[in-house]
Tab-separated table of C-alpha atoms in Angstrom:
chain	number	residue	atom	x	y	z
A	16	MET	CA	94.789	94.757	112.335
A	17	ASN	CA	92.571	96.494	114.173
A	18	LEU	CA	91.168	100.134	114.725
A	19	GLU	CA	92.819	100.716	118.133
A	20	LEU	CA	96.519	99.510	116.770
A	21	ALA	CA	96.012	101.519	113.399
A	22	LEU	CA	95.399	104.622	115.657
A	23	ARG	CA	98.524	104.528	117.552
A	24	MET	CA	100.237	103.317	114.505
A	25	THR	CA	99.492	106.738	112.697
A	26	GLU	CA	99.782	108.741	115.946
A	27	ALA	CA	103.402	107.411	115.747
A	28	ALA	CA	104.220	108.544	112.153
A	29	VAL	CA	102.758	111.958	113.106
A	30	LYS	CA	104.935	112.307	115.731
A	31	GLN	CA	108.329	111.297	113.844
A	32	ALA	CA	106.834	113.878	111.130
A	33	PHE	CA	107.010	116.563	113.980
A	34	ARG	CA	110.401	115.646	114.662
A	35	GLU	CA	111.450	115.534	111.167
A	36	GLY	CA	109.997	118.880	110.397
A	37	ALA	CA	107.362	117.609	107.742
A	38	ALA	CA	103.493	117.928	107.176
A	39	ILE	CA	102.555	114.484	106.517
A	40	SER	CA	99.594	112.369	105.398
A	41	VAL	CA	99.417	108.632	106.862
A	42	ALA	CA	97.363	106.277	106.004
A	43	VAL	CA	97.123	102.390	107.828
A	44	VAL	CA	95.258	99.459	105.518
A	45	ASP	CA	94.636	96.195	106.422
A	46	GLU	CA	95.478	92.835	104.589
A	47	GLY	CA	93.175	93.556	101.836
A	48	GLY	CA	94.259	97.118	101.062
A	49	ASN	CA	91.120	98.908	102.916
A	50	LEU	CA	91.730	101.871	104.914
A	51	VAL	CA	91.566	101.593	108.663
A	52	SER	CA	92.975	104.596	110.019
A	53	TYR	CA	94.288	108.102	108.362
A	54	GLN	CA	95.545	111.184	109.909
A	55	ARG	CA	96.666	114.363	107.632
A	56	MET	CA	98.309	116.987	109.410
A	57	ASP	CA	97.798	120.662	109.124
A	58	GLY	CA	99.619	122.057	105.885
A	59	ALA	CA	99.997	118.556	104.499
A	60	GLU	CA	100.246	118.541	100.753
A	61	ILE	CA	97.109	118.038	98.650
A	62	SER	CA	98.241	114.933	96.898
A	63	GLY	CA	98.798	113.180	100.295
A	64	PRO	CA	95.741	111.531	100.870
A	65	VAL	CA	96.198	109.792	97.574
A	66	LEU	CA	100.067	109.117	97.836
A	67	ALA	CA	99.723	107.747	101.250
A	68	ARG	CA	97.027	105.515	100.833
A	69	GLY	CA	98.517	104.157	97.551
A	70	LYS	CA	101.752	103.503	99.379
A	71	ALA	CA	100.257	101.780	102.089
A	72	TYR	CA	98.107	99.564	99.136
A	73	THR	CA	101.182	98.920	96.730
A	74	SER	CA	103.191	97.683	99.988
A	75	VAL	CA	100.484	95.213	101.113
A	76	ALA	CA	99.934	93.977	97.378
A	77	LEU	CA	103.387	93.671	96.290
A	78	ARG	CA	104.610	92.356	99.707
A	79	ARG	CA	107.762	94.793	100.034
A	80	PRO	CA	108.658	98.405	100.918
A	81	THR	CA	107.989	100.869	98.408
A	82	SER	CA	111.496	102.264	98.760
A	83	GLU	CA	112.292	99.002	96.857
A	84	LEU	CA	110.395	99.432	93.856
A	85	ALA	CA	111.668	102.267	92.092
A	86	ALA	CA	114.756	100.197	90.084
A	87	ARG	CA	112.596	96.951	90.154
A	88	THR	CA	109.567	98.601	88.425
A	89	ALA	CA	112.110	100.535	85.683
A	90	PRO	CA	112.279	99.155	82.328
A	91	GLY	CA	114.282	95.956	82.557
A	92	GLY	CA	113.463	95.627	86.301
A	93	GLU	CA	111.764	92.244	87.807
A	94	LEU	CA	108.438	94.015	88.030
A	95	SER	CA	108.993	96.704	84.984
A	96	GLY	CA	105.563	97.880	84.118
A	97	LEU	CA	104.119	97.822	87.308
A	98	ALA	CA	104.261	101.611	88.228
A	99	GLY	CA	101.741	102.319	85.156
A	100	CYS	CA	99.568	100.091	86.910
A	101	GLY	CA	98.508	102.644	89.853
A	102	PHE	CA	100.916	101.403	92.327
A	103	ILE	CA	103.292	103.686	93.992
A	104	CYS	CA	106.748	103.271	93.722
A	105	VAL	CA	108.638	105.723	95.717
A	106	GLY	CA	109.641	105.449	99.423
A	107	GLY	CA	107.103	105.472	102.364
A	108	GLY	CA	104.994	102.244	102.058
A	109	ILE	CA	105.763	99.527	104.499
A	110	PRO	CA	104.141	96.238	104.587
A	111	LEU	CA	102.861	94.530	108.181
A	112	TRP	CA	103.847	90.911	108.743
A	113	SER	CA	102.651	88.747	111.218
A	114	ASP	CA	103.124	85.053	111.972
A	115	TYR	CA	99.782	82.920	112.424
A	116	GLY	CA	101.290	79.488	112.557
A	117	GLU	CA	101.303	79.235	109.002
A	118	GLY	CA	103.946	81.348	108.184
A	119	GLU	CA	104.484	84.795	107.871
A	120	ARG	CA	102.047	86.612	105.487
A	121	VAL	CA	101.266	90.323	105.331
A	122	VAL	CA	98.229	91.364	107.384
A	123	GLY	CA	98.367	95.532	106.534
A	124	GLY	CA	100.441	98.234	105.500
A	125	ILE	CA	101.286	101.707	106.139
A	126	GLY	CA	101.931	104.743	104.081
A	127	VAL	CA	103.250	108.037	104.467
A	128	SER	CA	103.073	111.046	102.223
A	129	GLY	CA	104.340	114.786	102.232
A	130	GLY	CA	107.936	115.062	103.427
A	131	THR	CA	111.152	114.022	101.502
A	132	VAL	CA	111.099	110.474	100.732
A	133	THR	CA	113.618	110.324	103.608
A	134	GLN	CA	111.071	112.016	105.766
A	135	ASP	CA	108.221	109.576	104.412
A	136	VAL	CA	110.423	106.534	105.308
A	137	ALA	CA	111.312	107.598	108.909
A	138	CYS	CA	107.664	108.377	109.562
A	139	ALA	CA	106.704	105.024	108.143
A	140	GLU	CA	109.208	103.169	110.337
A	141	ALA	CA	107.934	104.565	113.295
A	142	ALA	CA	104.437	103.612	112.989
A	143	GLU	CA	106.000	99.935	111.859
A	144	SER	CA	107.764	99.908	115.214
A	145	VAL	CA	104.336	100.123	116.710
A	146	TRP	CA	103.212	97.220	114.871
A	147	ARG	CA	105.890	95.102	116.234
A	148	THR	CA	106.011	96.214	119.809
A	149	ARG	CA	102.515	95.339	120.025
């Protein structure tokens, strides 16, 4: 993950948000969950900075999209209890995978917050497409 790529990813998410009619915050983090790039659109919700970064971090830490986590972290789910540990278990976070010859590993994550869950996921997927075509 580098700054130039992270900036292109946040820009792709913002462009998708305009198409979706949403005002979002978007964060890109590296493999350690450290913020690399962040943008907040005019009119985005006050909670966006915390939730976008939290979704990106959660996707890296748990190595799965946050959209998969609600059912898994519910009582009786395989990851029951994690939602109360600071993880954001709502759609909009996607881990970024790369293959370095040692098998795939997570090298970063994208997190989007501010629209509906469907809009957040669409914006995160737009950013992920930049990653896949780098």
